[in-house]
Tab-separated table of C-alpha atoms in Angstrom:
chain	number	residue	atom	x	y	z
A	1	UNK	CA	0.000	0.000	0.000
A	2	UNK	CA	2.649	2.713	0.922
A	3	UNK	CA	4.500	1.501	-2.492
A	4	UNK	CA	0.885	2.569	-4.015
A	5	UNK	CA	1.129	5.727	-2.876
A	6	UNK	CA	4.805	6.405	-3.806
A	7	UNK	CA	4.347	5.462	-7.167
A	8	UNK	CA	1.124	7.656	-7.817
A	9	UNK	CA	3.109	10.243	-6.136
A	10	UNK	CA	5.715	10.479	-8.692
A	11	UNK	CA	3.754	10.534	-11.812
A	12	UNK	CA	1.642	13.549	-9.967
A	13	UNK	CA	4.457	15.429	-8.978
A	14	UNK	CA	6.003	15.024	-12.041
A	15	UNK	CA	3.004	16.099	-13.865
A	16	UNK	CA	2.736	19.028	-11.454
A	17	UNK	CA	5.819	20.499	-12.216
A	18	UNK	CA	5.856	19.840	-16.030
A	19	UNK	CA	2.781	22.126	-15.898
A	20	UNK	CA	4.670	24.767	-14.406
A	21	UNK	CA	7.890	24.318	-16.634
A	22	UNK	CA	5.323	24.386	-19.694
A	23	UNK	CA	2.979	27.393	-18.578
A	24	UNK	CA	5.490	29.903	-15.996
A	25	UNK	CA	8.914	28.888	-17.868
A	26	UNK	CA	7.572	28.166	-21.529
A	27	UNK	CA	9.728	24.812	-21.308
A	28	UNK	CA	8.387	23.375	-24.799
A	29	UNK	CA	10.728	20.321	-23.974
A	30	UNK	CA	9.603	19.074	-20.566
A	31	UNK	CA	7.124	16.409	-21.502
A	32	UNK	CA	8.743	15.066	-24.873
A	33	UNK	CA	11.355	14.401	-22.201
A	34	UNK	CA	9.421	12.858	-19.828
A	35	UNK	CA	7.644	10.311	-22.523
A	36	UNK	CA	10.829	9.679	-23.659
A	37	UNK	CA	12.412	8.662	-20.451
A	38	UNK	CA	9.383	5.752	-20.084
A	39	UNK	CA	10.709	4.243	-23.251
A	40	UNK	CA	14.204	4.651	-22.279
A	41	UNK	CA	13.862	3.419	-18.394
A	42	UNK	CA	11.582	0.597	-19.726
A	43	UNK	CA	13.998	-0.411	-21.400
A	44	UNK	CA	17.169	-0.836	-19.114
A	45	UNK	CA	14.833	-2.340	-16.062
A	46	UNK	CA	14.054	-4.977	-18.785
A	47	UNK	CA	18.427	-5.453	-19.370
A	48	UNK	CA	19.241	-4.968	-15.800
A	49	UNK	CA	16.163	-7.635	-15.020
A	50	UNK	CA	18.214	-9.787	-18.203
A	51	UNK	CA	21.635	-9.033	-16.980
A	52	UNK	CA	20.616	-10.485	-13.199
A	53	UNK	CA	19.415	-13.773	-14.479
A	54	UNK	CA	23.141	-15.397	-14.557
A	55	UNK	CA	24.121	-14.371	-11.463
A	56	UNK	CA	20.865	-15.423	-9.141
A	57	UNK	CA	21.232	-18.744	-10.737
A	58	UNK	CA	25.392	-19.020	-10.461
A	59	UNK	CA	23.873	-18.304	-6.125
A	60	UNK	CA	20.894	-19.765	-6.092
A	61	UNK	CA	22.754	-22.813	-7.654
A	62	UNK	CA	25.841	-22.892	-5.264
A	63	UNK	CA	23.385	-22.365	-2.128
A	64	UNK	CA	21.567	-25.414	-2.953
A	65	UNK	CA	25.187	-27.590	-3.519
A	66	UNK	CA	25.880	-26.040	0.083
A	67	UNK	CA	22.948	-26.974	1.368
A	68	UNK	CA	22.729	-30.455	0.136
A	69	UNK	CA	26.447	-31.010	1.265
A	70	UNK	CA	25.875	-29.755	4.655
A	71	UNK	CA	27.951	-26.527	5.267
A	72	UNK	CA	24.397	-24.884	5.994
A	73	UNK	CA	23.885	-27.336	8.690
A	74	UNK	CA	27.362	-27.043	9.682
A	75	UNK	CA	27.237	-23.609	10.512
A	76	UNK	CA	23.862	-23.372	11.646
A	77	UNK	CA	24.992	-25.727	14.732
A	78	UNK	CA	28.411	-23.622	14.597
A	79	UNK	CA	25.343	-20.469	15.049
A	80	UNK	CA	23.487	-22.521	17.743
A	81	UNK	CA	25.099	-20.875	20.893
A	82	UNK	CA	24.387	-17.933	19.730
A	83	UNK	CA	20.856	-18.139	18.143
A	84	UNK	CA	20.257	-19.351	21.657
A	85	UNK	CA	21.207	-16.485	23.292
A	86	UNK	CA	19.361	-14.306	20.818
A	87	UNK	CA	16.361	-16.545	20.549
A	88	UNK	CA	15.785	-17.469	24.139
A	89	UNK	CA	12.099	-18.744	23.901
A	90	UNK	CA	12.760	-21.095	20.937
A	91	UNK	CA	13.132	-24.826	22.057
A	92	UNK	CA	17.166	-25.986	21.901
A	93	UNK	CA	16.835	-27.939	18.786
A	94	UNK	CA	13.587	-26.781	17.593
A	95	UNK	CA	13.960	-27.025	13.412
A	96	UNK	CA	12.655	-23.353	12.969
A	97	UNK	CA	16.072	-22.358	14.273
A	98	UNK	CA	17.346	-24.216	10.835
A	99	UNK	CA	14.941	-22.336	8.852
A	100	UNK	CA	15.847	-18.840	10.760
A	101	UNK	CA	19.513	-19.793	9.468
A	102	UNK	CA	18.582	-20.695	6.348
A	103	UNK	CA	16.530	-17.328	5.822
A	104	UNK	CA	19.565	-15.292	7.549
A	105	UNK	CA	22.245	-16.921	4.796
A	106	UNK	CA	20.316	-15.883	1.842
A	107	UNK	CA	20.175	-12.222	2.785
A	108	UNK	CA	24.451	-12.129	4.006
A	109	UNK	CA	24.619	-13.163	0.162
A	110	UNK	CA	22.645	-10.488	-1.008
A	111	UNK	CA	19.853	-12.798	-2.275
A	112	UNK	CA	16.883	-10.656	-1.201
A	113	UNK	CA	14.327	-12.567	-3.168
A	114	UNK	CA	15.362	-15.998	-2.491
A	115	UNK	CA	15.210	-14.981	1.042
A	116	UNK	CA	11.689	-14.263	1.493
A	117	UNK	CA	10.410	-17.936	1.154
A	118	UNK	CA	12.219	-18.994	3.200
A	119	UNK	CA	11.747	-16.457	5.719
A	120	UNK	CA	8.143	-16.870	5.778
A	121	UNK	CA	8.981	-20.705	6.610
A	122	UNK	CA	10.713	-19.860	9.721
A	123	UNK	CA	7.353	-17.548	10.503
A	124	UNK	CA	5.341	-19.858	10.283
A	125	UNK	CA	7.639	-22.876	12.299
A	126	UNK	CA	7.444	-19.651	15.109
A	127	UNK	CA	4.417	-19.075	14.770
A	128	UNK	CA	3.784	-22.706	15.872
A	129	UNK	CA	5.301	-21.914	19.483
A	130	UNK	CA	3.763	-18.175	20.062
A	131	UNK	CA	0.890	-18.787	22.775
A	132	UNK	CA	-0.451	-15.353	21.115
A	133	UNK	CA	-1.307	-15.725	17.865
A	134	UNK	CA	-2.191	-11.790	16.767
A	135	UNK	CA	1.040	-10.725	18.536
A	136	UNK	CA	4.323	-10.671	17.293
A	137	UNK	CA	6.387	-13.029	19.909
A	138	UNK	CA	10.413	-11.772	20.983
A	139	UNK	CA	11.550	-14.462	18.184
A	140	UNK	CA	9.894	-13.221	15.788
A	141	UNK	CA	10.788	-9.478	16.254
A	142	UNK	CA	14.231	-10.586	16.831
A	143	UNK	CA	14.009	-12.622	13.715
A	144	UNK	CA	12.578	-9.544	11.432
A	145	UNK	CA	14.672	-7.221	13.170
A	146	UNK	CA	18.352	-9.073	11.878
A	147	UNK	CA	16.735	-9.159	8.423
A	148	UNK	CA	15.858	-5.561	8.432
A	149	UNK	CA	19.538	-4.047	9.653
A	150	UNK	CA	20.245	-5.534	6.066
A	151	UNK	CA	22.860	-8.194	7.726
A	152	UNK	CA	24.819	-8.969	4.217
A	153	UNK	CA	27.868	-10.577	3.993
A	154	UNK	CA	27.999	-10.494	0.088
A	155	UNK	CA	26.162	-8.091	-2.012
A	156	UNK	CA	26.062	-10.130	-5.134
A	157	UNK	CA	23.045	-8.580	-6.293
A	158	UNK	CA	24.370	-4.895	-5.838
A	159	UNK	CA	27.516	-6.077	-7.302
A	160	UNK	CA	25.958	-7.073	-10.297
A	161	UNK	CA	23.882	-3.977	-11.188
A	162	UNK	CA	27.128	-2.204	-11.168
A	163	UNK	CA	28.604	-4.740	-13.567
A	164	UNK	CA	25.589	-3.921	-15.592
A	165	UNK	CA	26.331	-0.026	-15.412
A	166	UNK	CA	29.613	0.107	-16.275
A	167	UNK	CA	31.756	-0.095	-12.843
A	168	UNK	CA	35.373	-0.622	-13.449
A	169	UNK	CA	35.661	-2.833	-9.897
A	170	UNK	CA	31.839	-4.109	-9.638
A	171	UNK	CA	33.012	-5.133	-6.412
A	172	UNK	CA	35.059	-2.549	-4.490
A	173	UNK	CA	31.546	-1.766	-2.320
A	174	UNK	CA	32.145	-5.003	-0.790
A	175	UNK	CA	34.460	-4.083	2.212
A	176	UNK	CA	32.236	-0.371	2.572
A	177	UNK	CA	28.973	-2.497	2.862
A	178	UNK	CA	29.941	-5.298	5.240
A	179	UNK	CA	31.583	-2.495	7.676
A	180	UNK	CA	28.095	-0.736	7.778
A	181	UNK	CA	26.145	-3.491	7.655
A	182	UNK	CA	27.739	-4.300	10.902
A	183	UNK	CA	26.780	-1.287	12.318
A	184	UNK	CA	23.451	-1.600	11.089
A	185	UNK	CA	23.342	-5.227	12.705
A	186	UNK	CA	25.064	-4.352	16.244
A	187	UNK	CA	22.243	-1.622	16.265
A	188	UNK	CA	19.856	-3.956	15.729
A	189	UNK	CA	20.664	-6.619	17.994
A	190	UNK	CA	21.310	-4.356	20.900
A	191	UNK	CA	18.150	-1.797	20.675
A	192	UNK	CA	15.950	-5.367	20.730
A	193	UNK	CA	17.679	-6.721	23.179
A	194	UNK	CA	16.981	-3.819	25.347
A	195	UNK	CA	13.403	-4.097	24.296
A	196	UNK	CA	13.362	-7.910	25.489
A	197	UNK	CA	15.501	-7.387	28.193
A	198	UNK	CA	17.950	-10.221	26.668
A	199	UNK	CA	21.432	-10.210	28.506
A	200	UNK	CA	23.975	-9.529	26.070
A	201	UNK	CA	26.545	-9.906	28.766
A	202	UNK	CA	26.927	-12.965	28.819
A	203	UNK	CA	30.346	-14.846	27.688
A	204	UNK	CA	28.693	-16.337	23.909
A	205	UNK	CA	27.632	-12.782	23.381
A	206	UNK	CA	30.586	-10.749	24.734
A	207	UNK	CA	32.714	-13.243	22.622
A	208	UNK	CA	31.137	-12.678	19.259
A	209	UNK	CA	30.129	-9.442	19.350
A	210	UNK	CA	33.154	-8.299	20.587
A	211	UNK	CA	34.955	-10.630	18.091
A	212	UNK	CA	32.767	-8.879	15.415
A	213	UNK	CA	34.015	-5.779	16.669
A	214	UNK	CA	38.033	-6.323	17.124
A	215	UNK	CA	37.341	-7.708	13.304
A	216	UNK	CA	35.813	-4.399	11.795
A	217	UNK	CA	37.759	-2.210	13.843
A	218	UNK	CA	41.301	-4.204	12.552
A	219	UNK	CA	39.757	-3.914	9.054
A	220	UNK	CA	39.282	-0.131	9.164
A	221	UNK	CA	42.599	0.575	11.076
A	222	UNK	CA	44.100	-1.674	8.545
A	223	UNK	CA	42.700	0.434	5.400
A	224	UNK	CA	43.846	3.527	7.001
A	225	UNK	CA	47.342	2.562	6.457
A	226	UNK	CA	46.680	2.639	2.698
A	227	UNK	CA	46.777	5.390	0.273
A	228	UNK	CA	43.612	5.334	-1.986
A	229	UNK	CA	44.915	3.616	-4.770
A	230	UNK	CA	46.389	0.748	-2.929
A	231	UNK	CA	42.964	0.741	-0.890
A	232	UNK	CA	40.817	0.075	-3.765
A	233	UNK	CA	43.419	-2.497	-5.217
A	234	UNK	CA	43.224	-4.485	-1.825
A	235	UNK	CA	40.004	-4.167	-0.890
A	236	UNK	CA	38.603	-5.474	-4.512
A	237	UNK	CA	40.987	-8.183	-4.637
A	238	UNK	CA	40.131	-9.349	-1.219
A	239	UNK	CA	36.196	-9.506	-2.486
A	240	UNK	CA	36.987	-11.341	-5.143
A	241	UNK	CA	39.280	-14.021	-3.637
A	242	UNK	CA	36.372	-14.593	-0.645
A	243	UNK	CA	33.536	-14.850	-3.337
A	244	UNK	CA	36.110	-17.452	-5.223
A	245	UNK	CA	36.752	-19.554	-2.105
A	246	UNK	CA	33.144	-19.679	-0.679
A	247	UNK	CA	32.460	-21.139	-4.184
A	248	UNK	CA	35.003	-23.353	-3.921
A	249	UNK	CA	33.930	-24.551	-0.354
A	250	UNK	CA	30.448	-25.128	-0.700
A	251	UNK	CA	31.459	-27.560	-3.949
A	252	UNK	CA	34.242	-29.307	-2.130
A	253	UNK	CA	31.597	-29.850	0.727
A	254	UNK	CA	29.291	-31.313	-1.959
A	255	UNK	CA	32.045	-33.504	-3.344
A	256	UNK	CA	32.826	-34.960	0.185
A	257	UNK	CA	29.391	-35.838	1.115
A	258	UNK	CA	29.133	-37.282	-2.168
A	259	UNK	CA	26.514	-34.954	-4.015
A	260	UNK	CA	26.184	-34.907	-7.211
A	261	UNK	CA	27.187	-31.224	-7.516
A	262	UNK	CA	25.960	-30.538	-11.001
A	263	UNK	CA	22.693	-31.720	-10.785
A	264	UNK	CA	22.371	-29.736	-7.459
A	265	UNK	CA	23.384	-26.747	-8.936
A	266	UNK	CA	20.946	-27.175	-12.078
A	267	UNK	CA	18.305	-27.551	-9.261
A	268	UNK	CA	18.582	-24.189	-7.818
A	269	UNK	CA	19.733	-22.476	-10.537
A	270	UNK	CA	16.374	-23.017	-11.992
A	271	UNK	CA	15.115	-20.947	-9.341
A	272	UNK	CA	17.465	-18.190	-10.427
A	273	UNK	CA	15.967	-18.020	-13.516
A	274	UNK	CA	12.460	-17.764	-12.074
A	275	UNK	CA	13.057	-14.951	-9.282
A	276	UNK	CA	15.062	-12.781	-12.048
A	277	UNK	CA	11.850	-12.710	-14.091
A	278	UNK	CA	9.166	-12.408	-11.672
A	279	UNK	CA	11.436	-8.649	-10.585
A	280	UNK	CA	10.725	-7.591	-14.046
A	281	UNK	CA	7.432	-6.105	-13.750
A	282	UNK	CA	8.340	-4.222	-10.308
A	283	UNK	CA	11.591	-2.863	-11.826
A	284	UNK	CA	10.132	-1.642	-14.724
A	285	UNK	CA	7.294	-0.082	-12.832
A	286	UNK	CA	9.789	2.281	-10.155
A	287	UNK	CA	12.065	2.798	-12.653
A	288	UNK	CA	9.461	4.235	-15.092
A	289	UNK	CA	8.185	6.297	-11.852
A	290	UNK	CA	11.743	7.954	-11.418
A	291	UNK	CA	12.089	8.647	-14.481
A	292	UNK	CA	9.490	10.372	-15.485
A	293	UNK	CA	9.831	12.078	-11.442
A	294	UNK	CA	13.223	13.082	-13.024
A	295	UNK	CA	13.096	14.236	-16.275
A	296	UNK	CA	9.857	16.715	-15.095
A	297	UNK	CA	13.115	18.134	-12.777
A	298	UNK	CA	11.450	17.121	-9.449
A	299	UNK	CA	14.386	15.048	-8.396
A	300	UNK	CA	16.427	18.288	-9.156
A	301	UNK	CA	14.810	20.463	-7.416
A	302	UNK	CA	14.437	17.588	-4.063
A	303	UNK	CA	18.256	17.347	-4.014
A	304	UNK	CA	19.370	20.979	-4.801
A	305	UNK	CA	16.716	22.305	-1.834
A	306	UNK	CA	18.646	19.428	0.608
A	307	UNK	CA	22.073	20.171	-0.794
A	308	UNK	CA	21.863	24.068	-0.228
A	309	UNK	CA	20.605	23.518	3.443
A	310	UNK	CA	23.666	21.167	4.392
A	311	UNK	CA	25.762	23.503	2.248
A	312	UNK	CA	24.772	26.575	4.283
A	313	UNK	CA	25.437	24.340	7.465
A	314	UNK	CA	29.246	24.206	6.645
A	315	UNK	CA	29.037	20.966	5.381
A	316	UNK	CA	30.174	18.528	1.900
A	317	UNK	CA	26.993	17.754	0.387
A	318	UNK	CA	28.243	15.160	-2.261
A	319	UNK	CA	26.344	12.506	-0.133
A	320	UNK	CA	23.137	13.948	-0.888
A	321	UNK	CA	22.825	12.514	-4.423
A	322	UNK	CA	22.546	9.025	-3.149
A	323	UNK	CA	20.105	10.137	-0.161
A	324	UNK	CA	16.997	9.015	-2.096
A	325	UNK	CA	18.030	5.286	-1.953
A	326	UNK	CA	18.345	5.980	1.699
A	327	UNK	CA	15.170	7.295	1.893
A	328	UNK	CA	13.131	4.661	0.086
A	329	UNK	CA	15.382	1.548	1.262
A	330	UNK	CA	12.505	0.904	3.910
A	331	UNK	CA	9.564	1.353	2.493
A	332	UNK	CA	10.462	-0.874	-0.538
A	333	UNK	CA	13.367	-2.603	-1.809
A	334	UNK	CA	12.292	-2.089	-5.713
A	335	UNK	CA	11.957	1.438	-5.202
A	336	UNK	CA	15.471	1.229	-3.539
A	337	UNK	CA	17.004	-1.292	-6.289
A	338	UNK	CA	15.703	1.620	-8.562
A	339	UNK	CA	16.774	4.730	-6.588
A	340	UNK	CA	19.903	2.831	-7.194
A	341	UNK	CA	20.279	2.707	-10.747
A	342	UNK	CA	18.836	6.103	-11.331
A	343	UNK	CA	22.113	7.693	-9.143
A	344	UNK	CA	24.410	5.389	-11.091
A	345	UNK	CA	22.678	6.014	-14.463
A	346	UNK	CA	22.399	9.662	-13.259
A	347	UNK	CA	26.347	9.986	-12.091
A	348	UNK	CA	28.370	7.155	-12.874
A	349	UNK	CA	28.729	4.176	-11.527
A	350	UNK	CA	31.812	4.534	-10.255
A	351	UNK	CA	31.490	8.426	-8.742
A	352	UNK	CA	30.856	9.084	-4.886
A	353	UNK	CA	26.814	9.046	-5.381
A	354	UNK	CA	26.885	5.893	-7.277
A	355	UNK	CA	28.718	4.229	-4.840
A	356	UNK	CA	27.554	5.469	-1.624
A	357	UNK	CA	23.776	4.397	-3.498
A	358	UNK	CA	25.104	1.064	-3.560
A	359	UNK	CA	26.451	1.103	-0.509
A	360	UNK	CA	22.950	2.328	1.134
A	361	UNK	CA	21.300	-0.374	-0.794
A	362	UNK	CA	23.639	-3.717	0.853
A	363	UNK	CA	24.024	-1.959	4.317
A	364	UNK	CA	19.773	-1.408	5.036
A	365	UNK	CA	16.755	-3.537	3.993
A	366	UNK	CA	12.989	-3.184	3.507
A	367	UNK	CA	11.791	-3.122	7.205
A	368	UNK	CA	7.673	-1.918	6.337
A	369	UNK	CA	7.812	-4.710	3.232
A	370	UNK	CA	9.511	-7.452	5.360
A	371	UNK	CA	6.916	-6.490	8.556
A	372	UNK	CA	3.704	-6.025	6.357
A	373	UNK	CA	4.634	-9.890	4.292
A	374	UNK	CA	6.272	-11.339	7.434
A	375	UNK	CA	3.690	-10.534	10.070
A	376	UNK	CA	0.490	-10.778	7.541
A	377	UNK	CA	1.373	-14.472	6.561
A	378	UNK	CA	0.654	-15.599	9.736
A	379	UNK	CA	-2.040	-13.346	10.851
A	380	UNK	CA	0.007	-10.485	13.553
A	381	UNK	CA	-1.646	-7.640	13.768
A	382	UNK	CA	-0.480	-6.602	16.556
A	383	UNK	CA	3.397	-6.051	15.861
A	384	UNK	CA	4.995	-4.381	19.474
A	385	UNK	CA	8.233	-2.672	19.134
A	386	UNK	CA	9.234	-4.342	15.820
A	387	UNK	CA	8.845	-0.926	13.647
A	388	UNK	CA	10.568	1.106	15.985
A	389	UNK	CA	14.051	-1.528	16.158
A	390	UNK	CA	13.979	-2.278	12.536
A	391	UNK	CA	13.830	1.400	11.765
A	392	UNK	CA	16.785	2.270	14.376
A	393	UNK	CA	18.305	-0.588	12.862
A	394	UNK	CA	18.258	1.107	9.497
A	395	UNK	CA	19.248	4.643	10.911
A	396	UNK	CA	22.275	3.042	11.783
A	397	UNK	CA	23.182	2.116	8.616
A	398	UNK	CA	22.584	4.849	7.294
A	399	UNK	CA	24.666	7.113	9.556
A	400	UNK	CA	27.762	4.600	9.281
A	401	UNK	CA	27.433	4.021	5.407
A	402	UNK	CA	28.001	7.811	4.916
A	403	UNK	CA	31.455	8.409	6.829
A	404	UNK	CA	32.427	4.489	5.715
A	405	UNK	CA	32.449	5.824	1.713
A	406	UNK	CA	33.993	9.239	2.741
A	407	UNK	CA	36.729	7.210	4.239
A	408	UNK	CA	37.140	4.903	1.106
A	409	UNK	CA	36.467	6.767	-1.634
A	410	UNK	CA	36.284	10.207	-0.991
């Protein structure tokens, strides 16, 4: 519904100002250029939608030979000390806990679509234990709440709609968005905890977070030491050489349990195929909306108003370009994918905006579309503090995804 209204909202703005380009300005050109952006943005969601095909499937493909050779169950015991410190009123052993992992490994590899089954699985299997049934129960808000701080590990779809503009290093966002998506995550995880009085001081918790922690703050200290151009050389090339290996892993794990590791890939590449075209129709319908939003010279107008005011508060306003995909990251993650594209179209894939877009995208997720499907397949209406974490949650990002690109690419 709010997706509704954001969508009729562009095409009236847009028409709104093209009226008052046409009749105060005499701008004879302001709606040739609108129609024309429809074709054109029509156009590249349908190549972008074409381009992502490959890629979900290479995932979607390798998931499925790691989850048939067992590293998913491997680490999801690895997980079980924690997930029982963060899950306290799920049963030790209960298989939701499986499906909670399962759910959470699809969105660290940037899978967002692929994800969403799955997460409604693990709904329902808590559903099953919550003695309330029109209330969200602490797993569950927990649950929604590590999927909204936009925990991603890879970014392979982000990744690849830079490939598909034009990036020189498709992947030199990686390091940037796993440092903020930690932020986002440690937000998360903390602010519910407080809500659910859950003791993070305990020696599991104090051990991993604080692992997390020493990790990302060795990373960061570590990049300091570089100049920029040695930066970008050693953060892409350490990307690239994780991406190779957990590839590598996940079919060595097949090969020792035996799998036949083609046919499992063919298996879930197929689903690759299918999520890629069922996003069509939703990416050509934002992108059509910003476009025509942009060509009337509303998006202009948005971003020069915001970029005076920080400007006349002392401070660099190159951030502000990408702000929109901050903006719309929680209210829908189409509108966000196309927020996206639009700055890197707009700029360059490979300039400040486009990056920092990107960045935005990986480090935040959709917390009103993953509450509104979440909640309403099993029937909660009544949904307790889950808005106000999952929001916090994203504010974090947010905040640490700005400095985090200064520092890398500035």
């Amino acid at each position: 519904m709010v997706l509704n209204y954001i969508w009729i909202g562009f095409f009236l703005v847009a028409f709104a100002i093209a009226l008052v380009r046409l009749c105060v300005f005499g701008d004879t050109d302001v709606f040739p250029a609108i129609m024309n952006s429809t074709f054109d943005t029509s156009k590249t969601a349908f190549e972008i939608s074409l381009g992502l095909t490959g890629v979900l499937s290479l995932w979607l493909g390798v998931m499925k030979i790691g989850e048939k050779g067992g590293v998913v169950n491997f680490l999801a015991r690895l997980l079980g000390p924690v997930f029982a410190k963060l899950f306290p009123d799920i049963p030790k052993g209960h298989p939701v806990v499986g499906n909670i992992f399962m759910n959470l490994s699809a969105n660290m590899l940037g899978l967002d679509n692929a994800a969403t089954p799955l997460g409604l699985k693990a709904m329902e299997g808590m559903q099953e234990l919550n003695p309330k049934k029109d209330t969200a129960s602490n797993p569950m808000i927990m649950f929604l709440v590590l999927n909204t701080s936009g925990l991603t590990l890879i970014p392979v779809s982000v990744m690849v709609y830079r490939a598909q503009l034009g990036a020189a290093q498709p992947s030199d966002v990686f390091i940037p968005i796993l440092i903020a998506t930690f932020f986002s995550t440690l937000a998360g995880i903390v602010v519910t905890s407080l809500y659910q009085r859950i003791n993070l001081l305990n020696r599991v918790m104090l051990l991993t977070l604080g692992g997390m922690s020493l990790f990302v703050a060795a990373m960061i200290w570590g990049f300091s030491k570089l100049d920029s151009a040695t930066m970008n050389l050693v953060g892409t090339n350490a990307a690239n050489i994780l991406l190779f290996l957990i590839i590598m892993a996940f079919i060595l794990a097949g090969v020792r349990k035996r799998v036949n590791v083609y046919d499992a890939f063919v298996e879930g590449a197929k689903e690759g195929f299918h999520t890629a075209v069922r996003i069509i129709p939703y990416l050509v319908a934002i992108l059509v909306a910003i476009g025509v939003f942009r060509a009337s010279g509303a998006m202009d107008w948005a971003i020069d108003g915001v970029k005076a005011a920080v400007t006349a508060c002392g401070f660099d306003a190159s951030w502000v370009e990408a702000l929109p995909t901050a903006i719309m990251k929680p209210l829908s993650g189409s509108g966000a994918r196309g927020m996206m594209v639009d700055c890197m179209t707009a700029h360059g894939a490979d300039s400040f905006a486009g990056r920092l877009s990107c960045v935005f995208q990986g480090a935040t997720d959709t917390t009103f579309y993953i509450l509104a499907v979440y909640f309403g397949s099993v029937g909660i209406s009544r949904t307790r503090h889950a808005v106000a974490c999952g929001l916090l949650a994203d504010l974090a990002g947010v905040l640490a995804a700005i400095p985090i690109c200064y520092f890398f690419f500035a």
